[in-house]
Amino acid sequence: MAASSGSCVYYGPWEYDVFLCFRGETRGSFTNTMLGKGESIAELLSVLKRSAVSVIIFSERFADSPWCLDEVATIARSMKEFGHRVIPVFYNVDPSEVDGDTGSYAAMIEKHDVAGPKAKLKWRNALKEVVDKAGLTSHEDSQLIKAIVDNVMKELVEMSPSLKPKNLIGIDSRVWEVKRLLDMNRSDDIRIIGLWGMPGIGKTTLARALYQRLTNISKEDGSKHYFVPNINAKWKGGQEDNDLEGLQKELYSTLLSEQDQNITCRDLDTSYRRARLSRLKVFIVLDDVEYWSQLEQLLLGDVLNLAKLFALGSRIIVTTRNRKVLEFAMARIYHVERLNPQDSLRLFSLYSFRRELPPEDRRYQSVTAVGYCQGNPLALRVLGCTLFRKSKNYWQSFLDGLRKIPKQEIHGVLRRSYDELGSDEKRMFLDIACFFRRNYSKSHLIKMMACSYYSAYSRVEDLIDKALLICDHSSSDNDDDDDDEMIEVHDLLHETAWIIIGEEAELGNRSRIENADDVRKLFTTWKVILTF
């Protein structure tokens, strides 16, 4: 019924490769060939929920069994909730007979007098959902077995990540969530999916994992695909050294299979090439988009009318620190959040010890380092590499001084979002990050900022949109109610703020002071004028 977990080559939340759902009438035929040692009835639903793929053998009397119908209902629910994959097989029965509303299956469901109306409706709906999937039919058992095996292998390969990218801790659940938003099986719309979050949180890593896993699927349906990296780094706001035009040429030359034609931006405005593009189904990743104008340029001014640019079924993934860009583009937004403590420790350990958990004599120090990173994958990787093969004394010395001598490699990345702000936004961010970083409601914070800044509400919103402030919506039932939303500043951004202030000038001329030693030094060695 189910393969052992030792045969799995992917890393997912499953113990078994395949669950086989069938009626006893097929035991004398081809299912005997497919079955190994069976499980007891009590174990079946539990095994189903821990399997990657279900194969349902719809036979003539399948719907006679309430148990089989319950299995189908569980499978249908797993399809919705967990991305469970299903292969329907129509064995000596026409697919039209399996529909829960008409045909022989509907009649058999009605005969189950013990089942109530709710159970019957659940069975009918489940059958509809499963039958909508592309199924297999054959009159030759050997051919049918081969087709089932081939399809199961195809599903498992598509679900399994490549073994090349290492240390992608916590990536599988995120990939699955974004795949639900992409819904690659639909071909009646065009979608932009935005991956949004703070610097270093893993937006590009997630986009690359999605691209790698989904390009095989897109190739099979004839889609063209391309990954455009580091867009913001190559954009100079229209200056002569702007390399965004080069990215644009490379993108559309690849999509149109005209790499040898040296396509210019003017060439892309010809009706011939636009007509060709409009017939192409594409899967594109646009990485590190910071401004709306970048998206407009790369999508030839048709962001709000993508059906004019590409064929239906096209999908575009955009990674950004600026949520406003995604909102303007009417994108479905996926918030890339911090890793949980367990995954954080695993990722840190893989870089610091080349194993998934730290040795017992380094566990306390490892937990300290992980706590400093607060679920930021970039910080976890940098600290892990720094401490790799270092002595216990080095670890203790490094961790003791970490907040006083932060890692530039981490804060250099975090600072990019700050550098993109206007002068007033920079001042407001430093105020909040240094002095109001926790335990303030959004409404209270805005009132305090309004004492010093114009347009405080919109500026705080902009800082949230740019992932410089974390807004916790979990305690608020109303999206328009700011009273219960709590604002937080990530520890690493708090640290970055003080690094920026430390670069301002000598101690007596700095805009903000926090450290008690600095305050003491200031009052004992400088002439201080206090203004209120």
Coordinates of C-alpha atoms in Angstrom, one line a residue:
M1 CA 0.0 0.0 0.0
A2 CA 2.7 2.5 0.9
A3 CA 6.4 2.6 0.2
S4 CA 8.8 2.8 3.2
S5 CA 10.2 6.2 4.0
G6 CA 13.7 4.9 3.4
S7 CA 13.1 5.0 -0.4
C8 CA 12.2 8.7 -0.5
V9 CA 14.7 10.9 -2.3
Y10 CA 13.0 14.2 -1.4
Y11 CA 12.7 16.1 1.8
G12 CA 9.0 16.7 2.5
P13 CA 6.5 16.2 5.3
W14 CA 5.8 12.6 4.2
E15 CA 6.7 9.1 5.4
Y16 CA 5.4 7.3 2.3
D17 CA 5.6 7.8 -1.4
V18 CA 2.2 6.4 -2.5
F19 CA -1.2 5.6 -1.0
L20 CA -3.3 3.1 -3.0
C21 CA -7.1 3.5 -2.7
F22 CA -9.1 0.7 -4.2
R23 CA -12.2 -1.5 -3.9
G24 CA -11.7 -5.2 -3.0
E25 CA -13.1 -6.3 -6.4
T26 CA -9.8 -5.4 -8.1
R27 CA -7.7 -7.7 -5.9
G28 CA -8.0 -10.6 -8.3
S29 CA -6.6 -8.5 -11.1
F30 CA -3.9 -5.9 -11.5
T31 CA -3.8 -4.4 -7.9
N32 CA -2.4 -7.8 -6.7
T33 CA 0.7 -7.0 -8.8
M34 CA 1.0 -3.5 -7.2
L35 CA 0.4 -4.5 -3.5
G36 CA 3.0 -5.6 -1.0
K37 CA 2.1 -6.4 2.6
G38 CA -1.1 -4.6 3.5
E39 CA -1.9 -2.6 6.6
S40 CA -4.9 -3.0 8.9
I41 CA -8.0 -0.9 8.2
A42 CA -7.3 1.2 11.3
E43 CA -4.0 2.4 9.9
L44 CA -5.1 3.4 6.4
L45 CA -6.3 7.0 7.0
S46 CA -3.2 7.7 9.0
V47 CA -1.0 6.3 6.3
L48 CA -2.9 8.4 3.7
K49 CA -2.2 11.6 5.5
R50 CA 1.5 10.8 5.6
S51 CA 1.8 9.9 1.9
A52 CA 3.0 12.2 -0.9
V53 CA 0.8 10.8 -3.7
S54 CA -2.5 8.9 -3.8
V55 CA -3.6 6.6 -6.6
I56 CA -7.3 6.0 -6.6
I57 CA -8.5 3.0 -8.6
F58 CA -12.1 3.8 -9.6
S59 CA -13.8 0.4 -10.4
E60 CA -17.4 -0.5 -11.2
R61 CA -18.5 -1.1 -7.5
F62 CA -16.1 1.4 -5.9
A63 CA -18.9 3.6 -4.5
D64 CA -20.6 0.6 -2.9
S65 CA -18.0 1.0 -0.1
P66 CA -18.5 3.9 2.4
W67 CA -15.0 3.3 3.5
C68 CA -13.6 3.9 0.0
L69 CA -15.7 7.1 -0.2
D70 CA -14.3 8.3 3.1
E71 CA -10.8 7.8 1.8
V72 CA -11.6 9.8 -1.3
A73 CA -13.0 12.6 1.0
T74 CA -9.8 12.6 3.0
I75 CA -7.7 12.7 -0.1
A76 CA -9.7 15.6 -1.5
R77 CA -9.3 17.5 1.7
S78 CA -5.5 16.8 1.7
M79 CA -5.3 18.2 -1.9
K80 CA -6.6 21.5 -0.6
E81 CA -4.8 21.7 2.7
F82 CA -1.4 20.2 2.0
G83 CA -0.9 20.1 -1.8
H84 CA -1.4 16.4 -1.8
R85 CA -1.1 14.9 -5.3
V86 CA -3.7 12.5 -6.8
I87 CA -3.7 10.2 -9.8
P88 CA -7.2 8.9 -10.6
V89 CA -7.4 5.6 -12.5
F90 CA -10.6 4.6 -14.2
Y91 CA -10.5 0.8 -14.3
N92 CA -13.3 -0.7 -16.5
V93 CA -15.5 2.4 -15.7
D94 CA -16.1 5.5 -17.7
P95 CA -15.1 8.8 -15.9
S96 CA -18.6 10.1 -16.5
E97 CA -20.0 7.4 -14.2
V98 CA -17.7 8.5 -11.3
D99 CA -19.2 12.0 -11.0
G100 CA -21.0 12.2 -7.7
D101 CA -24.1 13.9 -9.1
T102 CA -24.8 11.7 -12.1
G103 CA -24.0 8.2 -13.3
S104 CA -23.7 4.9 -11.4
Y105 CA -21.7 6.3 -8.5
A106 CA -24.4 8.8 -7.6
A107 CA -26.9 6.0 -7.5
M108 CA -24.7 3.9 -5.3
I109 CA -24.1 6.8 -2.9
E110 CA -27.9 7.2 -2.5
K111 CA -28.2 3.6 -1.4
H112 CA -26.1 4.2 1.7
D113 CA -29.0 4.7 4.1
V114 CA -26.9 4.7 7.2
A115 CA -25.0 7.8 5.9
G116 CA -26.7 11.1 6.5
P117 CA -27.1 14.0 4.0
K118 CA -23.9 15.7 5.1
A119 CA -21.8 12.6 4.5
K120 CA -23.3 12.0 1.0
L121 CA -22.7 15.7 0.1
K122 CA -19.1 15.4 1.3
W123 CA -18.6 12.2 -0.9
R124 CA -20.1 13.8 -4.0
N125 CA -18.0 17.0 -3.7
A126 CA -14.9 14.9 -3.1
L127 CA -15.5 12.8 -6.2
K128 CA -16.0 16.0 -8.3
E129 CA -12.7 17.4 -7.1
V130 CA -10.8 14.2 -7.8
V131 CA -12.4 13.5 -11.1
D132 CA -11.4 16.9 -12.3
K133 CA -7.8 15.8 -12.2
A134 CA -6.3 14.2 -15.4
G135 CA -6.8 10.5 -15.0
L136 CA -5.6 7.2 -16.6
T137 CA -7.8 4.7 -18.5
S138 CA -6.7 1.4 -20.1
H139 CA -8.1 -2.1 -20.8
E140 CA -4.7 -3.8 -20.7
D141 CA -3.6 -4.4 -17.1
S142 CA 0.1 -4.4 -18.0
Q143 CA -0.2 -1.1 -19.8
L144 CA -2.2 0.4 -16.9
I145 CA 0.4 -0.6 -14.4
K146 CA 3.2 0.9 -16.4
A147 CA 1.2 4.2 -16.8
I148 CA 0.6 4.3 -13.1
V149 CA 4.2 3.8 -12.2
D150 CA 5.4 6.4 -14.8
N151 CA 2.9 9.0 -13.5
V152 CA 3.8 8.3 -9.9
M153 CA 7.5 8.7 -10.6
K154 CA 6.8 11.9 -12.5
E155 CA 4.9 13.4 -9.5
L156 CA 7.6 12.4 -7.0
V157 CA 10.3 13.9 -9.2
E158 CA 8.4 17.2 -9.5
M159 CA 7.9 17.3 -5.8
S160 CA 11.5 16.6 -4.9
P161 CA 14.0 19.4 -4.7
S162 CA 17.3 19.2 -6.5
L163 CA 20.1 17.8 -4.4
K164 CA 22.4 20.6 -5.6
P165 CA 21.2 23.5 -3.3
K166 CA 22.4 22.6 0.2
N167 CA 21.3 23.8 3.6
L168 CA 17.8 25.1 2.5
I169 CA 16.3 24.7 5.9
G170 CA 12.6 25.4 6.2
I171 CA 12.3 25.9 2.5
D172 CA 9.8 23.1 1.6
S173 CA 6.8 24.6 3.5
R174 CA 7.5 28.0 2.0
V175 CA 7.7 26.6 -1.5
W176 CA 4.4 24.8 -1.0
E177 CA 2.7 27.9 0.2
V178 CA 3.9 30.0 -2.8
K179 CA 3.0 27.2 -5.2
R180 CA -0.5 27.4 -4.0
L181 CA -0.5 31.1 -4.9
L182 CA 1.0 30.4 -8.3
D183 CA -1.5 27.7 -9.1
M184 CA 0.5 26.6 -12.2
N185 CA -2.3 24.4 -13.4
R186 CA -4.7 27.3 -14.1
S187 CA -4.4 28.7 -17.6
D188 CA -7.2 31.3 -17.6
D189 CA -5.2 34.2 -15.9
I190 CA -1.8 35.8 -15.6
R191 CA -0.4 36.2 -12.1
I192 CA 2.3 38.2 -10.3
I193 CA 3.4 36.7 -7.0
G194 CA 5.4 39.0 -4.7
L195 CA 7.9 37.6 -2.2
W196 CA 8.3 40.4 0.4
G197 CA 10.3 40.7 3.5
M198 CA 13.3 42.3 5.3
P199 CA 16.8 42.2 3.9
G200 CA 18.5 38.8 4.4
I201 CA 15.3 37.0 5.1
G202 CA 15.6 34.5 2.2
K203 CA 13.5 36.1 -0.6
T204 CA 16.0 35.3 -3.4
T205 CA 16.7 31.8 -2.0
L206 CA 13.0 31.0 -2.0
A207 CA 12.6 32.4 -5.5
R208 CA 15.5 30.3 -6.8
A209 CA 14.1 27.2 -5.1
L210 CA 10.7 27.8 -6.8
Y211 CA 12.4 28.5 -10.1
Q212 CA 14.4 25.3 -10.0
R213 CA 11.5 23.1 -9.0
L214 CA 8.9 24.6 -11.4
T215 CA 10.9 25.1 -14.6
N216 CA 10.6 21.4 -15.4
I217 CA 6.8 21.7 -15.2
S218 CA 6.8 24.9 -17.3
K219 CA 9.0 23.3 -20.0
E220 CA 6.5 20.4 -20.4
D221 CA 3.7 22.8 -21.2
G222 CA 5.8 24.8 -23.6
S223 CA 6.4 27.8 -21.3
K224 CA 9.5 30.0 -21.6
H225 CA 11.3 30.7 -18.4
Y226 CA 14.0 33.2 -17.2
F227 CA 15.5 34.4 -13.9
V228 CA 16.6 38.0 -13.8
P229 CA 18.9 38.5 -10.8
N230 CA 20.0 41.6 -8.8
I231 CA 17.8 44.1 -10.6
N232 CA 18.2 47.0 -8.1
A233 CA 22.0 46.7 -8.1
K234 CA 22.0 47.2 -11.8
W235 CA 19.6 50.1 -11.9
K236 CA 20.8 53.7 -11.8
G237 CA 17.6 55.6 -12.2
G238 CA 18.0 56.4 -15.9
Q239 CA 21.7 57.3 -15.8
E240 CA 24.0 56.4 -18.6
D241 CA 25.5 53.4 -16.8
N242 CA 22.0 52.0 -16.2
D243 CA 22.3 48.2 -17.0
L244 CA 18.5 47.6 -16.8
E245 CA 18.3 47.9 -20.5
G246 CA 20.9 45.1 -20.8
L247 CA 18.7 42.9 -18.5
Q248 CA 15.7 43.8 -20.6
K249 CA 17.4 42.7 -23.9
E250 CA 18.7 39.5 -22.3
L251 CA 15.3 38.6 -20.9
Y252 CA 13.3 39.1 -24.2
S253 CA 16.0 37.7 -26.4
T254 CA 15.8 34.5 -24.4
L255 CA 12.0 34.4 -24.4
L256 CA 11.8 35.0 -28.1
S257 CA 14.8 32.6 -28.8
E258 CA 16.6 35.4 -30.6
Q259 CA 19.8 35.5 -28.7
D260 CA 21.9 36.0 -31.9
Q261 CA 19.8 38.9 -33.1
N262 CA 21.1 41.6 -30.7
I263 CA 17.5 42.8 -29.9
T264 CA 17.4 46.5 -28.9
C265 CA 14.7 48.1 -26.8
R266 CA 13.3 49.7 -30.0
D267 CA 13.0 46.3 -31.6
L268 CA 10.7 45.2 -28.7
D269 CA 8.1 47.8 -29.8
T270 CA 7.6 46.3 -33.2
S271 CA 4.1 44.7 -33.7
Y272 CA 5.7 41.5 -35.0
R273 CA 7.7 40.8 -31.7
R274 CA 4.8 42.0 -29.5
A275 CA 2.5 39.6 -31.3
R276 CA 5.0 36.8 -30.7
L277 CA 5.3 37.7 -27.0
S278 CA 1.5 37.8 -26.6
R279 CA 1.4 34.1 -27.7
L280 CA 4.1 33.0 -25.2
K281 CA 3.3 31.5 -21.8
V282 CA 6.2 32.5 -19.6
F283 CA 7.5 31.8 -16.1
I284 CA 9.8 34.7 -15.0
V285 CA 11.5 35.6 -11.8
L286 CA 12.4 39.3 -11.3
D287 CA 14.8 39.4 -8.3
D288 CA 15.3 42.5 -6.0
V289 CA 12.9 45.0 -7.5
E290 CA 12.9 48.2 -5.4
Y291 CA 11.0 50.7 -7.5
W292 CA 7.8 50.6 -9.6
S293 CA 9.8 52.1 -12.5
Q294 CA 12.1 49.1 -12.6
L295 CA 9.1 46.7 -12.9
E296 CA 7.5 49.0 -15.6
Q297 CA 10.7 49.0 -17.7
L298 CA 11.3 45.3 -17.5
L299 CA 7.6 44.5 -18.4
L300 CA 7.6 47.0 -21.2
G301 CA 5.1 49.3 -19.5
D302 CA 2.4 46.6 -19.4
V303 CA 2.5 45.7 -15.7
L304 CA -1.2 46.5 -15.3
N305 CA -2.2 44.9 -18.6
L306 CA -0.1 41.7 -18.7
A307 CA -2.6 39.9 -20.9
K308 CA -1.5 42.3 -23.6
L309 CA 2.2 41.3 -23.1
F310 CA 2.1 37.5 -22.5
A311 CA -0.3 34.6 -23.0
L312 CA -2.8 33.4 -20.3
G313 CA -1.2 31.0 -17.8
S314 CA 2.0 33.1 -17.5
R315 CA 3.4 33.5 -14.0
I316 CA 5.9 36.2 -12.7
I317 CA 7.6 36.1 -9.3
V318 CA 8.9 39.4 -8.0
T319 CA 11.2 39.6 -4.9
T320 CA 11.3 43.0 -3.1
R321 CA 11.7 44.8 0.2
N322 CA 9.1 47.3 -0.9
R323 CA 5.5 46.1 -0.5
K324 CA 4.1 49.2 -2.3
V325 CA 5.6 47.9 -5.6
L326 CA 3.6 44.7 -5.3
E327 CA 0.4 46.5 -4.3
F328 CA 0.7 48.8 -7.4
A329 CA 1.2 45.7 -9.6
M330 CA -1.9 44.0 -8.1
A331 CA 0.3 41.1 -7.0
R332 CA -0.5 38.3 -4.6
I333 CA 1.9 39.0 -1.8
Y334 CA 3.7 36.3 0.2
H335 CA 5.4 37.6 3.4
V336 CA 8.7 35.8 3.8
E337 CA 8.9 35.6 7.6
R338 CA 11.7 34.8 10.0
L339 CA 12.7 31.1 10.6
N340 CA 11.4 29.5 13.7
P341 CA 13.8 28.8 16.5
Q342 CA 14.1 25.1 15.6
D343 CA 14.9 25.7 11.9
S344 CA 17.2 28.6 12.9
L345 CA 19.3 26.3 15.1
R346 CA 19.5 23.7 12.3
L347 CA 20.6 26.3 9.7
F348 CA 23.2 27.7 12.1
S349 CA 24.5 24.3 13.0
L350 CA 24.9 23.3 9.3
Y351 CA 27.2 26.2 8.7
S352 CA 29.1 26.1 12.1
F353 CA 29.4 22.3 12.6
R354 CA 28.3 20.8 9.2
R355 CA 25.6 18.9 11.0
E356 CA 21.9 19.5 11.8
L357 CA 22.3 20.0 15.6
P358 CA 25.2 21.3 17.6
P359 CA 27.2 19.1 20.0
E360 CA 26.1 19.2 23.6
D361 CA 29.1 21.2 24.7
R362 CA 28.3 24.0 22.2
R363 CA 24.5 23.9 22.5
Y364 CA 24.2 26.9 24.9
Q365 CA 26.6 29.0 22.9
S366 CA 24.7 28.0 19.7
V367 CA 21.4 29.0 21.2
T368 CA 22.9 32.4 22.1
A369 CA 24.1 33.0 18.6
V370 CA 20.7 31.9 17.1
G371 CA 18.9 34.3 19.5
Y372 CA 21.1 37.2 18.3
C373 CA 20.1 36.4 14.6
Q374 CA 16.3 36.3 15.4
G375 CA 15.5 34.0 12.5
N376 CA 17.3 35.9 9.8
P377 CA 18.9 33.3 7.5
L378 CA 21.7 35.7 6.3
A379 CA 22.8 36.4 9.8
L380 CA 22.7 32.7 10.7
R381 CA 24.8 31.7 7.8
V382 CA 27.4 34.5 8.4
L383 CA 27.8 33.7 12.1
G384 CA 27.9 30.0 11.4
C385 CA 30.7 30.4 8.8
T386 CA 32.6 32.7 11.2
L387 CA 32.5 30.2 14.0
F388 CA 33.2 27.1 11.9
R389 CA 36.2 25.1 13.4
K390 CA 36.8 27.7 16.0
S391 CA 37.7 26.8 19.6
K392 CA 35.2 27.1 22.5
N393 CA 37.2 30.0 23.9
Y394 CA 37.0 31.8 20.5
W395 CA 33.2 31.2 20.5
Q396 CA 32.8 32.7 23.9
S397 CA 35.0 35.7 23.2
F398 CA 33.3 36.3 19.8
L399 CA 29.7 36.1 21.2
D400 CA 30.6 38.4 24.2
G401 CA 31.7 41.1 21.8
L402 CA 29.1 40.5 19.1
R403 CA 26.8 43.4 19.9
K404 CA 29.7 45.8 20.4
I405 CA 31.6 44.8 17.2
P406 CA 28.8 43.6 14.8
K407 CA 29.5 41.7 11.6
Q408 CA 29.7 44.2 8.7
E409 CA 28.7 41.5 6.2
I410 CA 25.3 41.3 7.9
H411 CA 24.7 45.0 8.5
G412 CA 25.9 46.0 5.0
V413 CA 22.9 44.1 3.5
L414 CA 20.5 45.5 6.1
R415 CA 21.6 49.0 5.5
R416 CA 20.5 49.0 1.8
S417 CA 16.9 49.5 2.8
Y418 CA 17.8 52.5 5.0
D419 CA 19.9 54.1 2.3
E420 CA 16.9 54.1 0.0
L421 CA 14.9 56.3 2.4
G422 CA 14.4 60.1 2.2
S423 CA 16.1 62.3 4.8
D424 CA 13.0 62.6 7.1
E425 CA 12.2 58.9 6.7
K426 CA 15.8 58.1 7.8
R427 CA 15.5 60.3 10.9
M428 CA 12.1 58.7 11.8
F429 CA 13.5 55.2 11.3
L430 CA 16.5 55.9 13.6
D431 CA 14.1 57.4 16.3
I432 CA 11.9 54.3 16.2
A433 CA 14.7 51.8 15.9
C434 CA 16.7 53.3 18.8
F435 CA 14.0 54.2 21.3
F436 CA 10.6 52.7 20.3
R437 CA 11.5 49.3 19.1
R438 CA 9.1 47.2 21.2
N439 CA 5.8 47.3 23.1
Y440 CA 4.3 50.2 21.2
S441 CA 0.9 50.0 19.4
K442 CA 0.9 51.4 15.9
S443 CA -1.6 54.2 16.9
H444 CA 0.5 55.2 19.9
L445 CA 3.7 55.3 17.8
I446 CA 2.1 57.4 15.1
K447 CA 0.9 59.9 17.7
M448 CA 4.5 60.2 19.1
M449 CA 6.0 60.6 15.7
A450 CA 3.4 63.3 14.8
C451 CA 5.0 65.5 17.4
S452 CA 8.2 65.7 15.3
Y453 CA 7.3 64.8 11.8
Y454 CA 4.7 65.8 9.2
S455 CA 2.6 63.0 7.7
A456 CA 3.5 60.6 10.5
Y457 CA 0.9 58.0 9.6
S458 CA 1.9 57.6 6.0
R459 CA 5.6 57.6 6.9
V460 CA 5.2 54.8 9.5
E461 CA 3.2 52.9 6.9
D462 CA 6.0 53.3 4.4
L463 CA 8.6 52.0 6.9
I464 CA 6.3 48.9 7.4
D465 CA 6.0 48.5 3.6
K466 CA 9.8 48.6 3.2
A467 CA 10.1 45.8 5.9
L468 CA 12.0 48.1 8.3
L469 CA 9.3 47.8 10.9
I470 CA 7.4 44.7 11.8
C471 CA 3.7 45.1 12.3
D472 CA 1.9 42.3 14.2
H473 CA -1.6 42.0 12.9
S474 CA -2.4 38.9 14.9
S475 CA -4.1 40.7 17.8
S476 CA -6.3 42.8 15.5
D477 CA -9.5 41.6 13.9
N478 CA -9.9 44.7 11.7
D479 CA -7.4 45.6 9.0
D480 CA -8.2 49.3 9.5
D481 CA -7.8 49.3 13.3
D482 CA -4.3 50.4 14.4
D483 CA -5.0 50.3 18.1
D484 CA -4.2 46.6 18.6
E485 CA -1.4 46.3 16.0
M486 CA 2.0 46.2 17.7
I487 CA 5.2 47.6 16.1
E488 CA 8.5 45.8 16.5
V489 CA 12.0 46.5 15.1
H490 CA 14.2 43.4 14.4
D491 CA 17.2 43.3 16.7
L492 CA 19.6 43.4 13.8
L493 CA 18.0 46.5 12.4
H494 CA 18.1 48.1 15.8
E495 CA 21.8 47.3 15.9
T496 CA 22.2 48.7 12.4
A497 CA 20.6 52.0 13.4
W498 CA 23.2 52.5 16.2
I499 CA 26.0 51.7 13.8
I500 CA 24.7 54.4 11.5
I501 CA 24.5 56.9 14.4
G502 CA 28.0 56.0 15.4
E503 CA 29.2 57.1 12.0
E504 CA 27.6 60.6 12.3
A505 CA 30.4 62.5 14.1
E506 CA 32.3 62.7 17.3
L507 CA 30.4 61.9 20.4
G508 CA 29.3 65.5 21.3
N509 CA 27.7 66.0 17.9
R510 CA 25.7 62.8 17.6
S511 CA 22.0 63.0 17.2
R512 CA 21.2 60.2 19.6
I513 CA 23.0 58.5 22.5
E514 CA 22.1 55.2 24.2
N515 CA 25.1 53.7 25.8
A516 CA 25.5 54.6 29.5
D517 CA 29.3 55.0 29.2
D518 CA 28.8 57.4 26.3
V519 CA 26.4 59.5 28.3
R520 CA 28.8 59.6 31.3
K521 CA 31.7 60.5 29.0
L522 CA 29.6 63.2 27.3
F523 CA 28.7 64.9 30.6
T524 CA 32.2 64.8 32.0
T525 CA 34.3 65.8 29.0
W526 CA 32.0 67.9 26.9
K527 CA 30.2 71.2 27.4
V528 CA 26.5 70.1 27.0
I529 CA 23.6 72.4 26.2
L530 CA 20.3 70.8 26.6
T531 CA 17.4 72.1 24.5
F532 CA 13.7 71.3 25.2

